[in-house]
PDB file of C-alpha atoms and ligand atoms in Angstrom:
ATOM      1  CA  UNK A   1     160.082  99.894 -16.480  1.00 60.00           C
ATOM      2  CA  UNK A   2     161.246 103.329 -17.546  1.00 82.00           C
ATOM      3  CA  UNK A   3     163.196 102.832 -20.753  1.00 80.00           C
ATOM      4  CA  UNK A   4     164.952 106.173 -20.385  1.00 81.00           C
ATOM      5  CA  UNK A   5     166.791 104.979 -17.265  1.00 82.00           C
ATOM      6  CA  UNK A   6     168.768 102.617 -19.467  1.00 86.00           C
ATOM      7  CA  UNK A   7     168.587 103.979 -22.978  1.00 95.00           C
ATOM      8  CA  UNK A   8     169.348 107.655 -23.378  1.00 96.00           C
ATOM      9  CA  UNK A   9     171.503 107.795 -26.485  1.00 98.00           C
ATOM     10  CA  UNK A  10     170.769 105.665 -29.537  1.00 98.00           C
ATOM     11  CA  UNK A  11     173.053 105.534 -32.575  1.00 98.00           C
ATOM     12  CA  UNK A  12     171.897 104.038 -35.868  1.00 98.00           C
ATOM     13  CA  UNK A  13     173.822 102.708 -38.859  1.00 98.00           C
ATOM     14  CA  UNK A  14     171.197 103.094 -41.580  1.00 98.00           C
ATOM     15  CA  UNK A  15     172.404 100.258 -43.779  1.00 98.00           C
ATOM     16  CA  UNK A  16     170.853  98.325 -46.636  1.00 98.00           C
ATOM     17  CA  UNK A  17     169.685 101.117 -48.952  1.00 97.00           C
ATOM     18  CA  UNK A  18     171.676  99.927 -51.958  1.00 96.00           C
ATOM     19  CA  UNK A  19     170.570  96.302 -51.642  1.00 97.00           C
ATOM     20  CA  UNK A  20     166.974  97.372 -51.058  1.00 98.00           C
ATOM     21  CA  UNK A  21     166.993  99.227 -54.393  1.00 97.00           C
ATOM     22  CA  UNK A  22     168.916  96.526 -56.261  1.00 97.00           C
ATOM     23  CA  UNK A  23     166.418  93.887 -55.073  1.00 97.00           C
ATOM     24  CA  UNK A  24     163.788  95.970 -56.872  1.00 97.00           C
ATOM     25  CA  UNK A  25     165.923  96.376 -60.021  1.00 96.00           C
ATOM     26  CA  UNK A  26     166.433 100.076 -59.273  1.00 96.00           C
ATOM     27  CA  UNK A  27     169.652 102.098 -59.041  1.00 95.00           C
ATOM     28  CA  UNK A  28     171.264 102.212 -55.595  1.00 95.00           C
ATOM     29  CA  UNK A  29     170.481 105.914 -55.141  1.00 96.00           C
ATOM     30  CA  UNK A  30     166.798 105.025 -55.195  1.00 97.00           C
ATOM     31  CA  UNK A  31     167.366 103.237 -51.900  1.00 97.00           C
ATOM     32  CA  UNK A  32     168.997 106.314 -50.405  1.00 97.00           C
ATOM     33  CA  UNK A  33     166.111 108.498 -51.536  1.00 97.00           C
ATOM     34  CA  UNK A  34     163.591 106.092 -50.032  1.00 97.00           C
ATOM     35  CA  UNK A  35     165.776 105.743 -46.942  1.00 97.00           C
ATOM     36  CA  UNK A  36     165.925 109.476 -46.363  1.00 97.00           C
ATOM     37  CA  UNK A  37     162.137 109.601 -46.142  1.00 95.00           C
ATOM     38  CA  UNK A  38     162.266 107.250 -43.128  1.00 95.00           C
ATOM     39  CA  UNK A  39     164.628 109.515 -41.193  1.00 97.00           C
ATOM     40  CA  UNK A  40     162.011 112.033 -40.154  1.00 96.00           C
ATOM     41  CA  UNK A  41     159.721 109.284 -38.736  1.00 96.00           C
ATOM     42  CA  UNK A  42     162.528 107.819 -36.660  1.00 98.00           C
ATOM     43  CA  UNK A  43     163.536 111.241 -35.320  1.00 98.00           C
ATOM     44  CA  UNK A  44     159.922 111.849 -34.318  1.00 97.00           C
ATOM     45  CA  UNK A  45     159.717 108.449 -32.610  1.00 97.00           C
ATOM     46  CA  UNK A  46     162.978 109.070 -30.724  1.00 97.00           C
ATOM     47  CA  UNK A  47     161.515 112.324 -29.458  1.00 96.00           C
ATOM     48  CA  UNK A  48     158.221 110.637 -28.473  1.00 96.00           C
ATOM     49  CA  UNK A  49     160.156 107.948 -26.587  1.00 96.00           C
ATOM     50  CA  UNK A  50     161.941 110.662 -24.610  1.00 96.00           C
ATOM     51  CA  UNK A  51     165.434 109.688 -25.767  1.00 97.00           C
ATOM     52  CA  UNK A  52     168.111 112.265 -24.958  1.00 97.00           C
ATOM     53  CA  UNK A  53     170.173 111.757 -28.099  1.00 98.00           C
ATOM     54  CA  UNK A  54     169.878 110.178 -31.533  1.00 98.00           C
ATOM     55  CA  UNK A  55     172.949 109.971 -33.782  1.00 98.00           C
ATOM     56  CA  UNK A  56     172.481 108.847 -37.380  1.00 98.00           C
ATOM     57  CA  UNK A  57     175.326 107.651 -39.598  1.00 98.00           C
ATOM     58  CA  UNK A  58     174.528 109.334 -42.913  1.00 97.00           C
ATOM     59  CA  UNK A  59     177.924 109.497 -44.681  1.00 96.00           C
ATOM     60  CA  UNK A  60     181.205 107.965 -43.566  1.00 96.00           C
ATOM     61  CA  UNK A  61     184.772 108.947 -44.458  1.00 94.00           C
ATOM     62  CA  UNK A  62     184.891 105.642 -46.401  1.00 93.00           C
ATOM     63  CA  UNK A  63     181.791 106.619 -48.414  1.00 94.00           C
ATOM     64  CA  UNK A  64     183.930 109.155 -50.321  1.00 93.00           C
ATOM     65  CA  UNK A  65     185.096 106.250 -52.479  1.00 93.00           C
ATOM     66  CA  UNK A  66     181.562 105.621 -53.819  1.00 94.00           C
ATOM     67  CA  UNK A  67     180.598 106.722 -57.369  1.00 94.00           C
ATOM     68  CA  UNK A  68     180.244 110.498 -57.711  1.00 95.00           C
ATOM     69  CA  UNK A  69     176.519 110.245 -58.520  1.00 94.00           C
ATOM     70  CA  UNK A  70     175.851 108.411 -55.260  1.00 95.00           C
ATOM     71  CA  UNK A  71     177.926 110.872 -53.226  1.00 96.00           C
ATOM     72  CA  UNK A  72     176.113 113.818 -54.817  1.00 95.00           C
ATOM     73  CA  UNK A  73     172.725 112.216 -54.110  1.00 96.00           C
ATOM     74  CA  UNK A  74     173.622 111.850 -50.434  1.00 96.00           C
ATOM     75  CA  UNK A  75     174.699 115.521 -50.291  1.00 96.00           C
ATOM     76  CA  UNK A  76     171.415 116.553 -51.906  1.00 96.00           C
ATOM     77  CA  UNK A  77     169.387 114.449 -49.499  1.00 97.00           C
ATOM     78  CA  UNK A  78     171.055 116.138 -46.543  1.00 97.00           C
ATOM     79  CA  UNK A  79     170.266 119.555 -48.015  1.00 97.00           C
ATOM     80  CA  UNK A  80     166.636 118.575 -48.680  1.00 97.00           C
ATOM     81  CA  UNK A  81     166.282 117.274 -45.129  1.00 97.00           C
ATOM     82  CA  UNK A  82     167.576 120.548 -43.690  1.00 97.00           C
ATOM     83  CA  UNK A  83     165.164 122.585 -45.787  1.00 97.00           C
ATOM     84  CA  UNK A  84     162.155 120.352 -45.221  1.00 96.00           C
ATOM     85  CA  UNK A  85     162.577 119.551 -41.510  1.00 96.00           C
ATOM     86  CA  UNK A  86     163.835 122.921 -40.245  1.00 96.00           C
ATOM     87  CA  UNK A  87     160.459 124.125 -38.966  1.00 96.00           C
ATOM     88  CA  UNK A  88     159.703 120.865 -37.195  1.00 96.00           C
ATOM     89  CA  UNK A  89     163.155 120.834 -35.579  1.00 97.00           C
ATOM     90  CA  UNK A  90     162.650 124.368 -34.279  1.00 97.00           C
ATOM     91  CA  UNK A  91     159.095 123.654 -33.125  1.00 97.00           C
ATOM     92  CA  UNK A  92     160.135 120.534 -31.199  1.00 96.00           C
ATOM     93  CA  UNK A  93     163.182 122.281 -29.650  1.00 97.00           C
ATOM     94  CA  UNK A  94     165.498 119.627 -31.108  1.00 98.00           C
ATOM     95  CA  UNK A  95     169.212 120.443 -30.846  1.00 98.00           C
ATOM     96  CA  UNK A  96     170.651 119.753 -34.266  1.00 98.00           C
ATOM     97  CA  UNK A  97     174.321 119.097 -35.014  1.00 98.00           C
ATOM     98  CA  UNK A  98     176.417 117.574 -37.769  1.00 98.00           C
ATOM     99  CA  UNK A  99     179.514 115.703 -36.586  1.00 98.00           C
ATOM    100  CA  UNK A 100     182.326 114.972 -39.024  1.00 97.00           C
ATOM    101  CA  UNK A 101     184.276 116.829 -41.661  1.00 94.00           C
ATOM    102  CA  UNK A 102     181.832 118.763 -43.825  1.00 95.00           C
ATOM    103  CA  UNK A 103     184.462 120.971 -45.460  1.00 94.00           C
ATOM    104  CA  UNK A 104     183.859 119.263 -48.833  1.00 92.00           C
ATOM    105  CA  UNK A 105     180.110 119.860 -48.838  1.00 95.00           C
ATOM    106  CA  UNK A 106     178.755 122.579 -51.145  1.00 95.00           C
ATOM    107  CA  UNK A 107     178.745 126.029 -49.496  1.00 96.00           C
ATOM    108  CA  UNK A 108     174.926 126.464 -49.449  1.00 96.00           C
ATOM    109  CA  UNK A 109     174.577 123.164 -47.547  1.00 96.00           C
ATOM    110  CA  UNK A 110     177.282 124.165 -45.054  1.00 97.00           C
ATOM    111  CA  UNK A 111     175.477 127.470 -44.546  1.00 97.00           C
ATOM    112  CA  UNK A 112     172.203 125.660 -43.860  1.00 97.00           C
ATOM    113  CA  UNK A 113     173.959 123.396 -41.352  1.00 98.00           C
ATOM    114  CA  UNK A 114     175.621 126.323 -39.564  1.00 98.00           C
ATOM    115  CA  UNK A 115     172.364 128.256 -39.414  1.00 97.00           C
ATOM    116  CA  UNK A 116     170.381 125.372 -37.943  1.00 98.00           C
ATOM    117  CA  UNK A 117     173.155 124.492 -35.482  1.00 98.00           C
ATOM    118  CA  UNK A 118     173.249 128.102 -34.273  1.00 98.00           C
ATOM    119  CA  UNK A 119     169.476 128.400 -34.036  1.00 97.00           C
ATOM    120  CA  UNK A 120     169.145 125.208 -31.990  1.00 98.00           C
ATOM    121  CA  UNK A 121     172.323 125.233 -29.880  1.00 97.00           C
ATOM    122  CA  UNK A 122     170.541 126.155 -26.633  1.00 97.00           C
ATOM    123  CA  UNK A 123     167.555 123.849 -27.104  1.00 97.00           C
ATOM    124  CA  UNK A 124     167.081 121.231 -24.416  1.00 96.00           C
ATOM    125  CA  UNK A 125     165.094 118.678 -26.435  1.00 96.00           C
ATOM    126  CA  UNK A 126     166.395 115.665 -28.330  1.00 98.00           C
ATOM    127  CA  UNK A 127     170.054 115.999 -29.389  1.00 98.00           C
ATOM    128  CA  UNK A 128     169.863 115.008 -33.044  1.00 98.00           C
ATOM    129  CA  UNK A 129     173.220 114.517 -34.737  1.00 98.00           C
ATOM    130  CA  UNK A 130     173.982 113.507 -38.286  1.00 98.00           C
ATOM    131  CA  UNK A 131     177.369 111.884 -38.686  1.00 98.00           C
ATOM    132  CA  UNK A 132     178.386 113.159 -42.117  1.00 97.00           C
ATOM    133  CA  UNK A 133     181.922 112.928 -43.516  1.00 96.00           C
ATOM    134  CA  UNK A 134     182.389 111.050 -40.251  1.00 97.00           C
ATOM    135  CA  UNK A 135     184.942 108.437 -39.170  1.00 97.00           C
ATOM    136  CA  UNK A 136     185.496 107.314 -35.573  1.00 97.00           C
ATOM    137  CA  UNK A 137     189.275 107.137 -35.993  1.00 97.00           C
ATOM    138  CA  UNK A 138     189.372 110.599 -37.555  1.00 96.00           C
ATOM    139  CA  UNK A 139     187.331 111.948 -34.670  1.00 97.00           C
ATOM    140  CA  UNK A 140     189.823 110.609 -32.114  1.00 97.00           C
ATOM    141  CA  UNK A 141     192.905 111.765 -34.005  1.00 95.00           C
ATOM    142  CA  UNK A 142     191.329 115.168 -34.423  1.00 93.00           C
ATOM    143  CA  UNK A 143     190.608 115.317 -30.673  1.00 94.00           C
ATOM    144  CA  UNK A 144     194.184 114.406 -29.715  1.00 93.00           C
ATOM    145  CA  UNK A 145     195.677 116.969 -32.102  1.00 91.00           C
ATOM    146  CA  UNK A 146     193.302 119.680 -30.904  1.00 91.00           C
ATOM    147  CA  UNK A 147     194.272 118.969 -27.311  1.00 91.00           C
ATOM    148  CA  UNK A 148     198.015 118.783 -28.035  1.00 89.00           C
ATOM    149  CA  UNK A 149     198.015 122.298 -29.475  1.00 87.00           C
ATOM    150  CA  UNK A 150     197.170 123.822 -26.118  1.00 85.00           C
ATOM    151  CA  UNK A 151     198.556 121.267 -23.599  1.00 78.00           C
ATOM    152  CA  UNK A 152     201.991 120.117 -24.673  1.00 68.00           C
ATOM    153  CA  UNK A 153     203.207 119.238 -21.161  1.00 78.00           C
ATOM    154  CA  UNK A 154     200.496 117.100 -19.573  1.00 81.00           C
ATOM    155  CA  UNK A 155     199.529 113.406 -20.055  1.00 84.00           C
ATOM    156  CA  UNK A 156     196.358 112.944 -22.093  1.00 88.00           C
ATOM    157  CA  UNK A 157     193.292 111.678 -20.142  1.00 90.00           C
ATOM    158  CA  UNK A 158     189.828 110.262 -20.900  1.00 93.00           C
ATOM    159  CA  UNK A 159     188.334 113.626 -19.932  1.00 93.00           C
ATOM    160  CA  UNK A 160     190.664 115.354 -22.393  1.00 93.00           C
ATOM    161  CA  UNK A 161     189.475 113.006 -25.129  1.00 95.00           C
ATOM    162  CA  UNK A 162     185.811 113.654 -24.360  1.00 95.00           C
ATOM    163  CA  UNK A 163     186.295 117.413 -24.208  1.00 94.00           C
ATOM    164  CA  UNK A 164     187.824 117.424 -27.688  1.00 95.00           C
ATOM    165  CA  UNK A 165     185.446 115.131 -29.595  1.00 97.00           C
ATOM    166  CA  UNK A 166     183.303 116.643 -32.348  1.00 96.00           C
ATOM    167  CA  UNK A 167     180.414 117.093 -29.910  1.00 95.00           C
ATOM    168  CA  UNK A 168     181.842 116.968 -26.372  1.00 94.00           C
ATOM    169  CA  UNK A 169     178.568 116.702 -24.445  1.00 92.00           C
ATOM    170  CA  UNK A 170     177.023 113.991 -26.629  1.00 94.00           C
ATOM    171  CA  UNK A 171     177.743 111.268 -24.075  1.00 94.00           C
ATOM    172  CA  UNK A 172     178.259 107.541 -24.415  1.00 96.00           C
ATOM    173  CA  UNK A 173     176.039 105.539 -26.739  1.00 98.00           C
ATOM    174  CA  UNK A 174     173.677 103.201 -24.845  1.00 97.00           C
ATOM    175  CA  UNK A 175     172.405 101.353 -27.886  1.00 98.00           C
ATOM    176  CA  UNK A 176     173.673 100.920 -31.438  1.00 98.00           C
ATOM    177  CA  UNK A 177     171.148  99.696 -33.980  1.00 98.00           C
ATOM    178  CA  UNK A 178     172.368  98.570 -37.384  1.00 98.00           C
ATOM    179  CA  UNK A 179     169.865  97.787 -40.096  1.00 98.00           C
ATOM    180  CA  UNK A 180     170.612  95.723 -43.211  1.00 98.00           C
ATOM    181  CA  UNK A 181     171.776  92.475 -41.612  1.00 98.00           C
ATOM    182  CA  UNK A 182     175.529  93.064 -41.278  1.00 98.00           C
ATOM    183  CA  UNK A 183     177.098  92.880 -37.838  1.00 98.00           C
ATOM    184  CA  UNK A 184     179.819  95.516 -37.831  1.00 96.00           C
ATOM    185  CA  UNK A 185     180.513  98.876 -36.223  1.00 97.00           C
ATOM    186  CA  UNK A 186     182.102 100.378 -39.366  1.00 97.00           C
ATOM    187  CA  UNK A 187     184.176 103.133 -37.734  1.00 97.00           C
ATOM    188  CA  UNK A 188     181.113 104.721 -36.079  1.00 98.00           C
ATOM    189  CA  UNK A 189     181.420 106.496 -32.697  1.00 98.00           C
ATOM    190  CA  UNK A 190     184.292 104.235 -31.619  1.00 97.00           C
ATOM    191  CA  UNK A 191     184.998 106.117 -28.400  1.00 97.00           C
ATOM    192  CA  UNK A 192     181.370 106.644 -27.403  1.00 97.00           C
ATOM    193  CA  UNK A 193     180.399 102.999 -27.992  1.00 97.00           C
ATOM    194  CA  UNK A 194     182.752 101.433 -25.435  1.00 96.00           C
ATOM    195  CA  UNK A 195     179.807  99.960 -23.457  1.00 94.00           C
ATOM    196  CA  UNK A 196     176.977 100.208 -25.977  1.00 97.00           C
ATOM    197  CA  UNK A 197     174.433  97.454 -26.345  1.00 97.00           C
ATOM    198  CA  UNK A 198     174.388  96.246 -29.949  1.00 98.00           C
ATOM    199  CA  UNK A 199     171.308  95.315 -31.955  1.00 98.00           C
ATOM    200  CA  UNK A 200     171.495  94.070 -35.538  1.00 98.00           C
ATOM    201  CA  UNK A 201     168.309  93.744 -37.549  1.00 98.00           C
ATOM    202  CA  UNK A 202     168.015  92.180 -41.008  1.00 98.00           C
ATOM    203  CA  UNK A 203     165.493  94.871 -41.989  1.00 98.00           C
ATOM    204  CA  UNK A 204     166.958  97.121 -44.658  1.00 98.00           C
ATOM    205  CA  UNK A 205     166.822 100.813 -43.730  1.00 98.00           C
ATOM    206  CA  UNK A 206     164.100 101.798 -46.241  1.00 98.00           C
ATOM    207  CA  UNK A 207     161.788  99.192 -44.631  1.00 98.00           C
ATOM    208  CA  UNK A 208     162.599 100.195 -41.046  1.00 98.00           C
ATOM    209  CA  UNK A 209     159.575 101.538 -39.153  1.00 98.00           C
ATOM    210  CA  UNK A 210     158.762 103.447 -35.998  1.00 97.00           C
ATOM    211  CA  UNK A 211     157.196 100.264 -34.612  1.00 97.00           C
ATOM    212  CA  UNK A 212     160.358  98.208 -35.103  1.00 98.00           C
ATOM    213  CA  UNK A 213     162.438 101.031 -33.618  1.00 98.00           C
ATOM    214  CA  UNK A 214     160.212 101.222 -30.537  1.00 97.00           C
ATOM    215  CA  UNK A 215     160.208  97.414 -30.176  1.00 97.00           C
ATOM    216  CA  UNK A 216     164.016  97.289 -30.208  1.00 97.00           C
ATOM    217  CA  UNK A 217     164.278 100.018 -27.559  1.00 96.00           C
ATOM    218  CA  UNK A 218     161.853  98.151 -25.274  1.00 95.00           C
ATOM    219  CA  UNK A 219     163.582  94.826 -25.867  1.00 95.00           C
ATOM    220  CA  UNK A 220     167.057  96.174 -25.154  1.00 95.00           C
ATOM    221  CA  UNK A 221     165.977  98.158 -22.109  1.00 93.00           C
ATOM    222  CA  UNK A 222     165.209  94.774 -20.518  1.00 86.00           C
ATOM    223  CA  UNK A 223     168.858  93.700 -20.799  1.00 81.00           C
ATOM    224  CA  UNK A 224     171.088  93.886 -17.742  1.00 78.00           C
ATOM    225  CA  UNK A 225     173.949  96.329 -18.327  1.00 75.00           C
ATOM    226  CA  UNK A 226     176.919  95.638 -16.076  1.00 70.00           C
ATOM    227  CA  UNK A 227     179.614  97.997 -17.427  1.00 71.00           C
ATOM    228  CA  UNK A 228     182.325  95.488 -16.505  1.00 66.00           C
ATOM    229  CA  UNK A 229     181.065  94.971 -12.935  1.00 73.00           C
ATOM    230  CA  UNK A 230     179.277  91.891 -11.536  1.00 62.00           C
ATOM    231  CA  UNK A 231     175.886  93.574 -11.578  1.00 64.00           C
ATOM    232  CA  UNK A 232     173.527  94.947  -8.968  1.00 58.00           C
ATOM    233  CA  UNK A 233     173.588  91.905  -6.645  1.00 51.00           C
ATOM    234  CA  UNK A 234     175.823  88.913  -6.359  1.00 50.00           C
ATOM    235  CA  UNK A 235     172.960  86.447  -6.438  1.00 52.00           C
ATOM    236  CA  UNK A 236     173.801  82.964  -5.169  1.00 51.00           C
ATOM    237  CA  UNK A 237     171.210  80.243  -5.567  1.00 60.00           C
ATOM    238  CA  UNK A 238     170.580  77.686  -2.804  1.00 60.00           C
ATOM    239  CA  UNK A 239     173.065  75.090  -4.041  1.00 60.00           C
ATOM    240  CA  UNK A 240     175.819  77.733  -4.114  1.00 57.00           C
ATOM    241  CA  UNK A 241     174.948  78.796  -0.554  1.00 61.00           C
ATOM    242  CA  UNK A 242     175.148  75.159   0.587  1.00 64.00           C
ATOM    243  CA  UNK A 243     178.504  74.666  -1.148  1.00 62.00           C
ATOM    244  CA  UNK A 244     179.815  77.799   0.507  1.00 66.00           C
ATOM    245  CA  UNK A 245     178.621  76.554   3.953  1.00 67.00           C
ATOM    246  CA  UNK A 246     180.368  73.198   3.389  1.00 66.00           C
ATOM    247  CA  UNK A 247     183.567  74.982   2.416  1.00 65.00           C
ATOM    248  CA  UNK A 248     183.463  77.081   5.571  1.00 70.00           C
ATOM    249  CA  UNK A 249     182.995  73.902   7.670  1.00 69.00           C
ATOM    250  CA  UNK A 250     185.956  72.233   5.927  1.00 61.00           C
ATOM    251  CA  UNK A 251     188.065  75.306   6.605  1.00 66.00           C
ATOM    252  CA  UNK A 252     187.128  75.059  10.304  1.00 69.00           C
ATOM    253  CA  UNK A 253     188.187  71.367  10.457  1.00 62.00           C
ATOM    254  CA  UNK A 254     191.532  71.798   8.705  1.00 60.00           C
ATOM    255  CA  UNK A 255     192.575  75.071  10.306  1.00 56.00           C
TER     256      UNK A 255
HETATM  257  C1  LIG B 301     174.323 102.595 -46.229  1.00 55.81           C
HETATM  258  O1  LIG B 301     173.589 101.843 -47.160  1.00 55.81           O
HETATM  259  C2  LIG B 301     173.762 103.913 -46.164  1.00 55.81           C
HETATM  260  C3  LIG B 301     174.426 105.027 -46.480  1.00 55.81           C
HETATM  261  C4  LIG B 301     175.824 105.028 -46.968  1.00 55.81           C
HETATM  262  C5  LIG B 301     173.780 106.323 -46.431  1.00 55.81           C
HETATM  263  C6  LIG B 301     172.664 106.457 -45.464  1.00 55.81           C
HETATM  264  C7  LIG B 301     171.877 107.593 -45.848  1.00 55.81           C
HETATM  265  C8  LIG B 301     170.539 107.702 -45.761  1.00 55.81           C
HETATM  266  C9  LIG B 301     169.660 106.715 -45.133  1.00 55.81           C
HETATM  267  C10 LIG B 301     169.870 108.870 -46.315  1.00 55.81           C
HETATM  268  C11 LIG B 301     170.518 110.118 -45.822  1.00 55.81           C
HETATM  269  C12 LIG B 301     169.511 111.005 -45.392  1.00 55.81           C
HETATM  270  C13 LIG B 301     169.739 112.182 -44.866  1.00 55.81           C
HETATM  271  C14 LIG B 301     168.583 112.937 -44.409  1.00 55.81           C
HETATM  272  C15 LIG B 301     171.075 112.765 -44.757  1.00 55.81           C
HETATM  273  P1  LIG B 301     174.362 101.125 -48.355  1.00 55.81           P
HETATM  274  O2  LIG B 301     174.267 101.999 -49.544  1.00 55.81           O
HETATM  275  O3  LIG B 301     175.755 100.810 -47.944  1.00 55.81           O
HETATM  276  O4  LIG B 301     173.504  99.851 -48.518  1.00 55.81           O
HETATM  277  P2  LIG B 301     174.025  98.413 -48.974  1.00 55.81           P
HETATM  278  O5  LIG B 301     174.788  97.870 -47.805  1.00 55.81           O
HETATM  279  O6  LIG B 301     172.752  97.699 -49.219  1.00 55.81           O
HETATM  280  O7  LIG B 301     174.853  98.600 -50.192  1.00 55.81           O
END
């Protein structure tokens, strides 16, 4: 079985950092710091598995309401990641992008993001996106408004929506993984997840490993994905075939 036939784009909600730290009597930010060190491993594994796209939920629009210290830590972790991983991203021809509203990030971090996005925009390797300052509803409202500015006369279509999302060629999500035990989508990639397979693991993000990631991808690639249809074949077992034959005979008699 080739996993890439079924799973091309994986999105991850990296949840459970705060609880992971609190369970160890540490401040919540400790969990984020530990969690950020896992990110690079998972990116590498996604690349090794031949995935086309990996989108990581690093900071949601709702996360703005967290304590300032926690928000600042998350900003700093993003900056550190950009500085530390830049060479590897370039070497592996990974196309890097941040989706969301980053206008409130410190200028040096925005400059690092812009630089890396520009440097990697033509790369054909893994599409790595960080959702930062991201909300699925905001993304859709932003897309509609962007479109309306230039097309006031025409009805809005699915293609128009896709063309105006933060990253138009990102494509639908095939698999959403959420760590930390909760079973929610939390305003993540609402449009792109219309037919995503969902996988919820109790593992908290700082304990998530390449092995668990790989195992989930293999497990889910065995699922049948029907996209609202009845599947590849309408398989009738023998008893159904017999029932159908009897029905046809009855129809003959009573016609
Ligand atoms: C949710 O855990 C996680 C986040 C809000 C942030 C996720 C961020 C990282 C894993 C690190 C970011 C790294 C980079 C490189 C940008 P939570 O705090 O809600 O956990 P809880 O549910 O246990 O409280």
